[in-house]
Short mmCIF file of C-alpha atoms in Angstrom, two decimals:
data_model
loop_
_atom_site.label_atom_id
_atom_site.label_comp_id
_atom_site.label_asym_id
_atom_site.label_seq_id
_atom_site.Cartn_x
_atom_site.Cartn_y
_atom_site.Cartn_z
CA MET A 6 -40.85 0.15 34.37
CA THR A 7 -41.51 -2.39 31.61
CA ARG A 8 -43.55 0.18 29.73
CA ARG A 9 -40.71 2.70 29.87
CA LEU A 10 -38.25 0.10 28.61
CA LEU A 11 -40.53 -0.74 25.69
CA THR A 12 -40.79 2.94 24.79
CA VAL A 13 -36.99 3.32 24.78
CA LEU A 14 -36.52 0.18 22.64
CA THR A 15 -39.15 1.35 20.16
CA ALA A 16 -37.43 4.72 19.85
CA ILE A 17 -34.05 3.07 19.24
CA ALA A 18 -35.58 0.78 16.59
CA ALA A 19 -37.24 3.73 14.86
CA VAL A 20 -33.99 5.76 14.76
CA THR A 21 -32.08 2.73 13.43
CA ALA A 22 -34.66 2.16 10.71
CA VAL A 23 -34.47 5.81 9.61
CA LEU A 24 -30.66 5.73 9.51
CA LEU A 25 -30.66 2.45 7.56
CA ALA A 26 -33.13 3.83 5.04
CA ALA A 27 -31.01 6.98 4.59
CA TRP A 28 -27.82 4.91 4.12
CA LEU A 29 -29.50 2.62 1.58
CA THR A 30 -30.87 5.61 -0.33
CA LEU A 31 -27.42 7.20 -0.45
CA ARG A 32 -25.81 3.98 -1.66
CA LEU A 33 -28.40 3.39 -4.33
CA THR A 34 -28.28 6.93 -5.65
CA SER A 35 -24.47 7.09 -5.66
CA GLY A 36 -24.03 3.62 -7.12
CA GLU A 37 -21.56 2.84 -4.33
CA GLY A 38 -20.72 -0.83 -3.90
CA GLU A 39 -22.17 -1.81 -7.28
CA ASP A 40 -20.31 -3.99 -9.73
CA ALA A 41 -18.32 -1.63 -11.96
CA SER A 42 -16.98 -4.06 -14.58
CA GLU A 43 -18.93 -2.32 -17.33
CA LEU A 44 -17.43 1.00 -16.31
CA VAL A 45 -13.96 -0.53 -16.57
CA ARG A 46 -14.71 -1.78 -20.08
CA SER A 47 -15.91 1.66 -21.14
CA ALA A 48 -12.79 3.23 -19.60
CA ARG A 49 -10.63 0.88 -21.69
CA ALA A 50 -12.50 1.92 -24.84
CA ALA A 51 -12.23 5.61 -23.92
CA LEU A 52 -8.44 5.35 -23.67
CA ASP A 53 -8.41 4.70 -27.42
CA THR A 54 -11.23 6.89 -28.62
CA VAL A 55 -11.33 9.99 -26.43
CA ALA A 56 -9.11 12.94 -27.34
CA VAL A 57 -7.86 14.90 -24.36
CA ARG A 58 -5.00 17.21 -23.47
CA GLY A 59 -3.87 18.35 -20.05
CA THR A 60 -1.34 18.15 -17.25
CA VAL A 61 -0.85 14.92 -15.39
CA LEU A 62 0.87 14.25 -12.11
CA THR A 63 2.47 10.83 -12.03
CA THR A 64 4.05 9.01 -9.13
CA VAL A 65 6.07 5.88 -9.77
CA ARG A 66 7.82 3.71 -7.23
CA THR A 67 11.37 3.35 -8.43
CA LEU A 68 14.32 1.57 -6.88
CA ASP A 69 15.27 4.80 -5.13
CA GLY A 70 11.81 5.48 -3.71
CA GLU A 71 8.76 7.24 -5.09
CA ARG A 72 9.33 9.70 -7.92
CA GLU A 73 6.76 12.39 -8.72
CA VAL A 74 6.71 13.81 -12.24
CA ARG A 75 4.49 16.34 -14.00
CA ALA A 76 3.89 15.93 -17.68
CA LEU A 77 1.86 17.42 -20.48
CA MET A 78 -0.20 14.67 -22.05
CA HIS A 79 -2.06 14.79 -25.35
CA ARG A 80 -3.82 11.67 -26.51
CA GLY A 81 -6.50 10.38 -28.84
CA GLU A 82 -7.13 7.74 -31.51
CA GLY A 83 -4.78 5.32 -29.76
CA ARG A 84 -1.70 7.56 -29.87
CA PHE A 85 -0.22 9.94 -27.38
CA THR A 86 2.46 12.54 -26.92
CA MET A 87 3.80 13.14 -23.46
CA ARG A 88 6.27 15.86 -22.54
CA ILE A 89 7.91 15.48 -19.15
CA LEU A 90 7.80 18.81 -17.32
CA SER A 91 9.73 18.01 -14.16
CA GLY A 92 12.27 15.62 -12.76
CA PRO A 93 15.36 14.02 -14.30
CA GLY A 94 13.73 13.52 -17.71
CA GLU A 95 12.50 17.12 -17.99
CA GLY A 96 12.01 18.12 -21.60
CA THR A 97 11.97 14.53 -22.83
CA GLN A 98 9.06 13.53 -25.01
CA VAL A 99 7.54 10.04 -25.08
CA ARG A 100 5.40 9.21 -28.10
CA ARG A 101 3.18 6.34 -29.01
CA GLN A 102 1.75 5.72 -32.42
CA GLY A 103 0.33 2.39 -33.45
CA GLU A 104 2.54 -0.23 -31.87
CA ALA A 105 5.63 1.95 -31.68
CA VAL A 106 6.76 3.78 -28.56
CA TRP A 107 9.80 5.99 -28.67
CA ILE A 108 11.60 8.79 -26.89
CA GLU A 109 12.61 12.14 -28.30
CA GLY A 110 15.24 14.14 -26.46
CA ARG A 111 15.13 17.90 -25.90
CA GLU A 112 16.71 18.50 -29.28
CA GLY A 113 14.30 16.13 -31.03
CA ARG A 114 16.84 13.33 -31.21
CA VAL A 115 15.14 9.95 -31.20
CA GLY A 116 16.28 7.65 -28.43
CA ARG A 117 14.96 4.26 -27.41
CA ARG A 118 12.19 2.74 -29.50
CA SER A 119 10.07 -0.32 -28.65
CA GLU A 120 7.25 -2.22 -30.24
CA ILE A 121 4.29 -2.75 -27.97
CA GLY A 122 1.12 -4.72 -28.47
CA VAL A 123 -2.41 -3.44 -28.27
CA GLY A 124 -3.83 -4.10 -24.85
CA GLU A 125 -7.16 -5.70 -25.61
CA LEU A 126 -9.38 -6.37 -22.65
CA ASP A 127 -10.01 -10.06 -22.11
CA SER A 128 -13.47 -9.91 -20.58
CA ASP A 129 -13.54 -13.55 -19.50
CA LEU A 130 -10.14 -13.36 -17.83
CA LEU A 131 -11.10 -10.08 -16.20
CA ALA A 132 -14.36 -11.54 -14.92
CA ARG A 133 -12.58 -14.59 -13.51
CA ASN A 134 -9.83 -12.68 -11.75
CA TRP A 135 -11.00 -9.20 -10.89
CA ASP A 136 -13.80 -7.72 -8.82
CA PHE A 137 -14.51 -4.09 -9.59
CA VAL A 138 -16.80 -2.06 -7.39
CA SER A 139 -17.93 1.52 -7.57
CA GLU A 140 -17.06 3.67 -4.57
CA GLY A 141 -19.06 6.82 -5.21
CA THR A 142 -18.06 10.02 -6.90
CA ARG A 143 -14.88 12.11 -6.76
CA ARG A 144 -13.89 15.37 -8.40
CA VAL A 145 -10.78 15.03 -10.53
CA ALA A 146 -9.48 17.83 -12.76
CA GLY A 147 -12.64 19.76 -11.87
CA ARG A 148 -14.86 17.04 -13.32
CA VAL A 149 -17.22 14.54 -11.75
CA THR A 150 -15.86 11.01 -11.86
CA THR A 151 -16.92 7.63 -10.55
CA LEU A 152 -14.33 5.96 -8.38
CA VAL A 153 -13.80 2.30 -9.19
CA ARG A 154 -11.64 -0.08 -7.21
CA GLY A 155 -10.59 -3.53 -8.26
CA ALA A 156 -8.46 -6.31 -6.88
CA GLY A 157 -6.90 -9.23 -8.71
CA PRO A 158 -3.94 -11.61 -8.54
CA GLY A 159 -1.49 -8.92 -9.63
CA GLY A 160 -2.57 -6.35 -7.01
CA GLY A 161 -5.06 -3.51 -6.93
CA LEU A 162 -6.28 -1.02 -9.51
CA THR A 163 -8.18 2.21 -8.86
CA LEU A 164 -9.77 4.31 -11.58
CA ALA A 165 -11.63 7.61 -11.48
CA VAL A 166 -13.80 7.45 -14.58
CA ASP A 167 -15.10 10.71 -16.03
CA ARG A 168 -18.91 10.61 -15.93
CA GLU A 169 -19.27 12.42 -19.24
CA THR A 170 -16.65 10.80 -21.45
CA GLY A 171 -15.82 7.52 -19.69
CA PHE A 172 -12.13 8.47 -19.72
CA PRO A 173 -10.11 7.47 -16.62
CA LEU A 174 -8.76 10.70 -15.13
CA HIS A 175 -6.97 8.81 -12.39
CA ILE A 176 -5.26 5.43 -12.49
CA SER A 177 -3.36 3.93 -9.59
CA ARG A 178 -1.92 0.48 -9.08
CA THR A 179 -0.72 -1.35 -6.05
CA ASP A 180 1.18 -4.60 -5.83
CA PRO A 181 -0.26 -7.66 -4.07
CA ARG A 182 1.23 -6.36 -0.81
CA GLY A 183 -0.70 -3.12 -1.19
CA ARG A 184 2.35 -0.96 -2.00
CA LEU A 185 1.94 1.74 -4.60
CA VAL A 186 3.33 0.82 -8.01
CA SER A 187 2.25 3.89 -9.95
CA GLU A 188 -0.38 6.59 -9.88
CA THR A 189 -1.42 9.15 -12.46
CA THR A 190 -3.93 11.94 -11.91
CA TRP A 191 -5.01 14.52 -14.46
CA LEU A 192 -4.75 17.98 -12.94
CA ASP A 193 -6.61 19.62 -15.83
CA ALA A 194 -8.22 18.09 -18.87
CA ASP A 195 -9.46 19.64 -22.10
CA PHE A 196 -11.76 17.26 -23.96
CA SER A 197 -12.46 19.71 -26.78
CA VAL A 198 -9.11 19.12 -28.51
CA GLN A 199 -8.33 17.13 -31.63
CA PRO A 200 -6.20 13.97 -31.31
CA PRO A 201 -2.45 14.51 -31.59
CA ALA A 202 -1.25 14.85 -35.15
CA LEU A 203 -0.04 11.79 -36.99
CA VAL A 204 3.71 11.76 -37.29
CA THR A 205 6.12 9.53 -39.06
CA ALA A 206 7.29 7.02 -36.53
CA PRO A 207 11.08 6.84 -36.47
CA PRO A 208 12.50 3.82 -38.26
CA GLU A 209 13.76 1.00 -36.16
CA ALA A 210 17.40 1.41 -35.36
CA GLU A 211 19.89 -0.48 -37.49
CA GLY A 212 20.26 -3.83 -35.79
CA GLY A 213 17.52 -2.91 -33.32
CA PRO A 214 15.45 -5.65 -31.79
CA ARG A 215 12.63 -7.17 -33.83
CA ARG A 216 9.87 -8.82 -31.90
CA ARG A 217 7.35 -11.23 -33.33
CA SER A 218 4.66 -13.46 -31.96
CA VAL A 219 5.56 -17.16 -32.25
CA THR A 220 4.56 -20.55 -30.93
CA LEU A 221 6.72 -22.41 -28.44
CA ALA A 222 7.76 -24.84 -31.19
CA GLU A 223 8.74 -21.97 -33.48
CA ALA A 224 10.72 -20.33 -30.69
CA ARG A 225 12.56 -23.59 -29.98
CA ALA A 226 13.35 -24.04 -33.66
CA ALA A 227 14.58 -20.46 -34.04
CA VAL A 228 17.14 -20.30 -31.25
CA GLY A 229 20.26 -22.23 -30.40
CA PHE A 230 19.56 -22.72 -26.71
CA VAL A 231 17.11 -24.85 -24.75
CA VAL A 232 13.76 -23.10 -24.35
CA TYR A 233 11.95 -24.24 -21.22
CA GLU A 234 8.19 -24.24 -20.82
CA PRO A 235 6.65 -22.89 -17.61
CA GLY A 236 5.05 -25.81 -15.80
CA TRP A 237 3.45 -23.78 -13.05
CA VAL A 238 2.24 -20.23 -12.52
CA PRO A 239 0.08 -18.97 -9.65
CA GLU A 240 -3.67 -19.26 -9.97
CA GLY A 241 -5.28 -16.56 -12.08
CA TRP A 242 -2.40 -16.09 -14.52
CA GLU A 243 -2.96 -17.30 -18.06
CA LEU A 244 -0.57 -17.62 -20.97
CA HIS A 245 -1.06 -14.80 -23.45
CA GLY A 246 1.55 -15.83 -25.96
CA TRP A 247 5.17 -16.49 -26.90
CA TYR A 248 7.37 -13.83 -28.45
CA LEU A 249 10.73 -13.93 -30.09
CA GLN A 250 12.92 -10.84 -29.99
CA GLU A 251 15.98 -10.91 -32.21
CA SER A 252 18.84 -8.50 -32.51
CA PRO A 253 22.49 -9.01 -33.46
CA ARG A 254 23.33 -8.53 -29.78
CA MET A 255 20.87 -10.90 -28.16
CA THR A 256 17.93 -13.18 -28.89
CA LEU A 257 15.21 -13.40 -26.26
CA VAL A 258 12.27 -15.75 -26.00
CA GLN A 259 9.44 -14.44 -23.92
CA ALA A 260 6.37 -16.20 -22.52
CA ARG A 261 3.83 -13.62 -21.45
CA PHE A 262 1.11 -14.31 -18.92
CA SER A 263 -1.67 -11.99 -17.80
CA ASP A 264 -4.17 -11.79 -14.97
CA GLY A 265 -6.33 -9.55 -17.16
CA ILE A 266 -4.63 -6.30 -16.17
CA ARG A 267 -1.00 -6.95 -15.31
CA PRO A 268 1.68 -9.01 -17.06
CA LEU A 269 3.96 -11.75 -15.84
CA VAL A 270 6.85 -12.40 -18.18
CA VAL A 271 9.25 -15.30 -18.38
CA ILE A 272 12.30 -14.41 -20.47
CA GLN A 273 14.89 -16.88 -21.71
CA ARG A 274 18.16 -16.27 -23.46
CA GLU A 275 21.43 -17.99 -24.06
CA ALA A 276 23.88 -17.64 -21.19
CA GLY A 277 26.82 -15.39 -21.97
CA GLN A 278 25.35 -14.60 -25.36
CA GLU A 279 26.14 -10.93 -25.51
CA PRO A 280 29.46 -10.22 -27.20
CA GLY A 281 31.94 -8.01 -25.39
CA SER A 282 30.20 -8.43 -22.08
CA ALA A 283 33.26 -9.22 -19.97
CA GLY A 284 33.55 -6.99 -16.94
CA ALA A 285 30.18 -5.39 -17.33
CA GLY A 286 27.74 -5.83 -14.50
CA ALA A 287 24.23 -5.02 -13.47
CA GLU A 288 23.76 -1.36 -12.82
CA ARG A 289 21.22 0.75 -11.11
CA LEU A 290 18.37 2.08 -13.18
CA GLY A 291 19.55 5.20 -14.96
CA GLY A 292 23.15 4.18 -14.52
CA GLU A 293 23.33 5.82 -11.12
CA GLN A 294 25.33 3.28 -9.22
CA ARG A 295 27.08 0.25 -10.52
CA ARG A 296 27.11 -2.79 -8.35
CA GLU A 297 29.43 -5.70 -8.53
CA ARG A 298 27.92 -9.10 -8.26
CA SER A 299 29.19 -10.83 -5.19
CA GLY A 300 28.72 -14.02 -3.31
CA VAL A 301 26.81 -12.10 -0.66
CA HIS A 302 24.23 -11.00 -3.20
CA ARG A 303 23.69 -14.38 -4.64
CA GLN A 304 21.28 -16.63 -2.92
CA ARG A 305 21.93 -20.30 -3.17
CA ASP A 306 18.97 -22.43 -4.01
CA GLU A 307 19.62 -25.69 -2.21
CA GLU A 308 16.14 -25.40 -0.74
CA ALA A 309 14.64 -24.94 -4.16
CA ARG A 310 16.50 -27.92 -5.49
CA GLY A 311 15.27 -30.04 -2.63
CA ARG A 312 11.64 -29.13 -3.27
CA PRO A 313 9.45 -31.71 -5.01
CA ARG A 314 8.73 -30.82 -8.61
CA GLU A 315 5.35 -30.15 -10.10
CA SER A 316 3.70 -33.10 -11.70
CA GLY A 317 4.30 -33.00 -15.44
CA SER A 318 7.62 -31.23 -15.19
CA GLN A 319 10.66 -33.21 -16.16
CA PRO A 320 13.27 -33.37 -13.48
CA HIS A 321 16.76 -32.84 -14.84
CA GLU A 322 20.04 -33.72 -13.24
CA ARG A 323 22.01 -30.91 -14.85
CA PRO A 324 23.59 -28.52 -12.37
CA GLN A 325 21.89 -25.18 -11.92
CA ARG A 326 23.50 -21.81 -11.34
CA PRO A 327 22.59 -19.93 -8.17
CA LEU A 328 19.17 -18.39 -7.99
CA GLU A 329 19.22 -14.60 -7.89
CA HIS A 330 16.47 -12.21 -6.90
CA LEU A 331 16.46 -8.82 -8.58
CA ARG A 332 14.67 -5.57 -7.93
CA GLY A 333 12.93 -3.79 -10.76
CA THR A 334 10.76 -0.72 -11.21
CA GLY A 335 7.17 -1.89 -11.38
CA ALA A 336 7.93 -5.52 -10.58
CA ASP A 337 10.73 -7.59 -9.10
CA ALA A 338 12.36 -10.56 -10.77
CA SER A 339 14.15 -13.84 -10.13
CA ARG A 340 16.79 -15.35 -12.38
CA ARG A 341 18.41 -18.73 -12.68
CA GLN A 342 20.74 -20.24 -15.23
CA MET A 343 19.79 -23.74 -16.30
CA ASP A 344 22.52 -25.26 -18.41
CA GLY A 345 23.06 -22.81 -21.23
CA THR A 346 19.82 -20.91 -20.72
CA VAL A 347 19.21 -17.96 -18.43
CA VAL A 348 15.59 -17.82 -17.28
CA VAL A 349 14.18 -14.62 -15.75
CA VAL A 350 10.72 -14.34 -14.19
CA ILE A 351 9.43 -10.78 -13.84
CA GLY A 352 6.06 -9.93 -12.36
CA PRO A 353 4.00 -9.00 -9.32
CA LEU A 354 4.56 -12.31 -7.57
CA SER A 355 6.13 -13.06 -4.24
CA ARG A 356 9.74 -14.23 -4.20
CA GLU A 357 8.59 -17.74 -3.32
CA GLU A 358 6.17 -17.79 -6.24
CA ARG A 359 8.81 -16.63 -8.71
CA GLU A 360 11.13 -19.30 -7.36
CA ARG A 361 8.44 -21.92 -7.80
CA VAL A 362 7.88 -20.82 -11.41
CA LEU A 363 11.60 -21.35 -12.01
CA ASP A 364 11.52 -24.72 -10.27
CA ALA A 365 8.71 -25.92 -12.49
CA MET A 366 10.28 -24.98 -15.84
CA LYS A 367 10.05 -27.97 -18.17
CA ALA A 368 12.75 -28.92 -20.62
CA PRO A 369 11.69 -30.05 -24.10
CA MET B 27 -32.59 33.84 62.24
CA ARG B 28 -33.99 30.54 61.09
CA CYS B 29 -33.98 27.33 63.13
CA ALA B 30 -31.54 25.56 60.77
CA GLU B 31 -28.96 28.33 61.17
CA VAL B 32 -29.44 28.40 64.93
CA ARG B 33 -28.94 24.64 65.24
CA GLU B 34 -25.74 24.81 63.22
CA LYS B 35 -24.32 27.16 65.82
CA LEU B 36 -25.79 25.61 68.94
CA THR B 37 -22.62 23.71 69.85
CA GLU B 38 -20.49 26.83 69.58
CA TYR B 39 -23.11 28.73 71.56
CA GLN B 40 -23.11 26.12 74.27
CA LEU B 41 -19.30 26.23 74.49
CA GLY B 42 -19.33 30.05 74.59
CA LEU B 43 -17.37 30.42 71.40
CA LEU B 44 -19.68 32.91 69.68
CA ASP B 45 -19.15 36.64 69.83
CA GLU B 46 -21.53 38.65 71.93
CA ALA B 47 -23.75 39.92 69.13
CA GLU B 48 -24.23 36.48 67.64
CA ALA B 49 -24.85 34.93 71.04
CA GLU B 50 -27.49 37.58 71.71
CA THR B 51 -29.24 36.81 68.44
CA LEU B 52 -29.35 33.11 69.31
CA ARG B 53 -30.61 33.86 72.78
CA LEU B 54 -33.51 35.90 71.38
CA HIS B 55 -34.36 33.02 69.00
CA LEU B 56 -34.23 30.44 71.79
CA ASP B 57 -36.57 32.54 73.89
CA ASP B 58 -39.20 32.24 71.21
CA CYS B 59 -38.46 28.71 69.83
CA ALA B 60 -39.29 25.68 71.93
CA ALA B 61 -37.85 23.22 69.38
CA CYS B 62 -34.43 24.87 69.41
CA ARG B 63 -34.49 25.06 73.16
CA GLU B 64 -35.13 21.31 73.25
CA GLU B 65 -32.17 20.80 70.89
CA LEU B 66 -29.96 22.83 73.20
CA ALA B 67 -31.18 20.80 76.15
CA VAL B 68 -30.16 17.57 74.39
CA LEU B 69 -26.67 18.94 73.83
CA GLU B 70 -26.37 19.93 77.46
CA ARG B 71 -27.49 16.48 78.63
CA MET B 72 -24.88 14.82 76.35
CA ASP B 73 -22.26 17.15 77.75
CA ALA B 74 -23.26 16.19 81.25
CA LEU B 75 -22.91 12.50 80.35
CA ILE B 76 -19.42 12.92 78.83
CA ALA B 77 -17.99 15.26 81.48
CA PRO B 78 -17.25 12.58 84.17
CA ALA B 79 -15.24 10.42 81.72
CA GLU B 80 -11.53 10.38 82.46
CA ARG B 81 -9.07 11.28 79.79
CA VAL B 82 -6.53 8.53 79.32
CA ALA B 83 -3.30 9.00 77.43
CA ALA B 84 -2.43 6.36 74.79
CA PRO B 85 0.46 4.08 75.74
CA GLU B 86 3.75 4.91 74.14
CA GLY B 87 4.40 3.05 70.89
CA MET B 88 0.76 2.13 70.36
CA TRP B 89 0.48 3.81 66.96
CA LEU B 90 3.65 2.21 65.73
CA ALA B 91 2.26 -1.17 66.70
CA VAL B 92 -1.05 -0.43 64.96
CA HIS B 93 0.76 0.70 61.83
CA ALA B 94 2.84 -2.44 61.79
CA ARG B 95 -0.27 -4.61 61.93
CA ILE B 96 -2.05 -2.85 59.08
CA LYS B 97 -1.95 -5.20 56.05
CA PRO B 98 -0.25 -3.71 53.02
CA ARG B 99 -2.66 -3.07 50.15
CA HIS B 100 -2.04 -5.36 47.16
CA SER B 101 -2.20 -3.30 43.94
CA PRO B 102 -2.36 -4.88 40.49
CA TRP B 103 1.10 -5.00 38.81
CA TRP B 104 0.11 -2.44 36.19
CA ARG B 105 -0.94 0.16 38.75
CA SER B 106 2.67 1.07 39.48
CA TRP B 107 3.14 1.75 35.74
CA MET B 108 0.05 3.90 35.69
CA GLU B 109 1.30 5.81 38.69
CA ALA B 110 4.62 6.60 37.03
CA PRO B 111 4.99 10.22 35.94
CA ARG B 112 3.41 10.80 32.55
CA PRO B 113 6.44 12.47 30.89
CA ALA B 114 8.46 9.35 31.76
CA LEU B 115 5.84 7.13 30.16
CA ALA B 116 5.75 9.32 27.04
CA MET B 117 9.52 9.24 26.73
CA ALA B 118 9.59 5.46 27.13
CA ALA B 119 6.95 5.10 24.40
CA ALA B 120 8.84 7.46 22.08
CA LEU B 121 12.07 5.56 22.67
CA LEU B 122 10.35 2.26 21.94
CA LEU B 123 8.91 3.64 18.69
CA ALA B 124 12.26 5.06 17.62
CA VAL B 125 14.11 1.81 18.30
CA GLY B 126 11.39 -0.17 16.50
CA GLY B 127 11.48 2.18 13.51
CA ILE B 128 15.26 1.99 13.24
CA TRP B 129 15.16 -1.80 13.50
CA LEU B 130 12.52 -2.09 10.78
CA GLY B 131 14.38 0.38 8.57
CA LEU B 132 17.66 -1.47 8.94
CA ARG B 133 15.92 -4.76 8.22
CA GLY B 134 14.42 -3.29 5.04
CA MET B 135 17.81 -1.96 3.97
CA ARG B 136 19.37 -5.34 4.57
CA ASP B 137 16.66 -7.02 2.47
CA ASP B 138 17.19 -4.53 -0.34
CA ALA B 139 20.94 -4.94 -0.15
CA ALA B 140 20.53 -8.64 -0.82
CA TYR B 141 18.92 -7.84 -4.17
CA GLU B 142 20.61 -6.89 -7.37
CA VAL B 143 18.93 -4.57 -9.79
CA LEU B 144 17.22 -5.91 -12.85
CA ALA B 145 19.11 -4.90 -15.99
CA SER B 146 17.40 -2.40 -18.25
CA ASP B 147 17.08 -4.95 -21.04
CA TYR B 148 14.67 -6.85 -18.84
CA GLN B 149 13.08 -3.72 -17.43
CA GLU B 150 12.21 -2.75 -20.97
CA GLN B 151 10.68 -6.16 -21.61
CA GLN B 152 8.53 -5.78 -18.52
CA ILE B 153 7.43 -2.25 -19.47
CA VAL B 154 6.59 -3.32 -23.01
CA ALA B 155 4.58 -6.23 -21.61
CA GLN B 156 2.79 -3.86 -19.23
CA TRP B 157 2.08 -1.47 -22.08
CA SER B 158 0.50 -4.33 -23.98
CA GLN B 159 -2.03 -4.86 -21.19
CA PRO B 160 -5.37 -3.10 -21.10
CA LEU B 161 -5.70 -0.02 -18.87
CA ALA B 162 -1.97 0.60 -18.97
CA ASP B 163 -0.95 3.77 -17.16
CA ASP B 164 0.72 5.42 -20.15
CA ALA B 165 2.09 8.35 -18.19
CA ALA B 166 3.69 6.19 -15.49
CA LEU B 167 5.12 3.77 -18.05
CA GLY B 168 6.37 6.73 -20.08
CA VAL B 169 8.21 8.10 -17.04
CA ILE B 170 9.85 4.72 -16.36
CA TYR B 171 10.61 4.16 -20.04
CA ALA B 172 12.27 7.56 -20.32
CA SER B 173 14.37 6.83 -17.24
CA LEU B 174 15.75 3.51 -18.51
CA GLY B 175 19.48 3.70 -18.81
CA GLY B 176 21.66 1.83 -21.20
CA THR B 177 22.40 -1.00 -18.79
CA ARG B 178 22.56 -4.37 -20.41
CA GLU B 179 22.02 -7.87 -19.16
CA THR B 180 25.36 -9.52 -19.45
CA GLN B 181 25.71 -12.61 -17.38
#
C-alpha cells in the first residue's frame, strides 16, 4: 500500500516538474512578465522618428458614452495629419507640426489652433511611478508586437509595440478605477512611407491665446487676481511647470503636474473675467445640450471647510463659493471660487482627492 | 437447465405456478440433481413450518396511529429552495438581476446628473496638457479636440 502511494506521488511530482519547466521555458522565450520600461522608452522615441501611414480605430469615452471613430493617420518626424473617416467629425483633419495643433474643416478652413509642448519622457519619474511588464506577443495590423502593460497613479496604460520598428500600434488608457479612457489600434500600417509633408502652420488667430512657461512669481506679477499655490497633490504627482495663457478674453494661470504619463492641471483665472458672459452657461461638449446651473447641481462644501488644512497651507477666513464637480472627456474636474479667483482641478483623481487639492491651495 | 435457473424457479414450482412444459423440465432436472432436490426439500420444510400459523387481521386504525408516531424528517432550510421548480428559480434570479441592474443604472444616472459639464475652455487645457505628455494617444486626443465645441467658461 505504502509502495503504491509512493509511486503515485512520484508520478505527480514528475508531471508537475515537466509542466513547470515547460511554463518557465515559454515565459523566458516570450519575454512575458519581464520589465518592459526600455520598450516603453523606445516606443516614445519611435513616435517621433518612425514614419507610418494607415487606418486607425479609436475609441474615446465621452460624456455621452464611448465613441468609436476611424481615421486615416500619417505621421513621422514629430508631425502628423489625421483625417477623421467616420462619426460626427467626418472629413475633419487634425494636424500637428512642431508645437502647433490645429483643425482643418472639410473645405480646408482652419478652425481651433492650440500650442502644445513636446512630451519628453521623464525616466526618473516614470521609474518611480510606473511598472511596465511585457505580456507576450500579439498581432496588430498584421505585424508582430510585444504587449506591454503599465500601471501608475493616473491609471493604466497598454501598448502593443511593433517588434521591427518599436512603434506602438496600439495604445489604450484606463483611469484609476479601471474604466477605459481611450484606445487606438492601427488596422493597417505602411512603414515604407515618407513623413507627412511640411506645411505652413496657420497663424495664430487675431487675439488668440498665447501660452508661455513662467514661474509662480512671474504668474503672480502678470495677473490681477490672487494666484494660489497647490499645497497638496496625491503621491506620485510632480509639478512640471507653470504656464500663463493670455488672450483679450481671458487670462489663465496653469500649474501642470505629471505622474510621468498623464497630466493633472490646476487652472486659475479671475472670477467673472470674461466680458459679455451674462446668461451664458456651461454646455455639453459639442454644444449638444445646454444646462442651467442650479442649486441642485451645486454641492456645498461645509465638510471641506471643516476639514483640517495641510501643514504649510495658510488658512484664510475669506468666504468660499460652493464647490462644484464637473465631468469632462478624459478626466473630471472640481472647481471652487476663492475670493476673486476661480480654481479648477482637472485630472485622473478621485473627487475626494480633487477636493483636497482645492482645500490645500495656499494664498501668497 | 442449469442449477441456478432451476433454483430461481423452485418456489413457483413448489406452488404449482409454472406451466406444464416448464414444470416437466424442472422435474427432469430434479431427478438427476441431488443438490436441487435438497433445496426443494428445504422449501417444503419451511412451508410446513409456516402453514399452521394463523392469519390475524390488523386492528382498525393501526396504520393511522403508526403514521402519527413517525417523526417528521428535519430538512435543512435550503432544501426547500432546492426542491422548488427550476423555472421558478431561474425567473427569480432573472428578476433579481433586472432589479439590481435598474437600481445601479438609476444610481449612476443620479450621480451623473449631479455633475455639470466642464466647459470647453478647460477641456482644451486638459487636452493640451495631455498632448504635452509622453506617449500621448494622438488619434484619441485628435478626436476629442475636433469635437470640442465653442462653449466657454463663464462663471
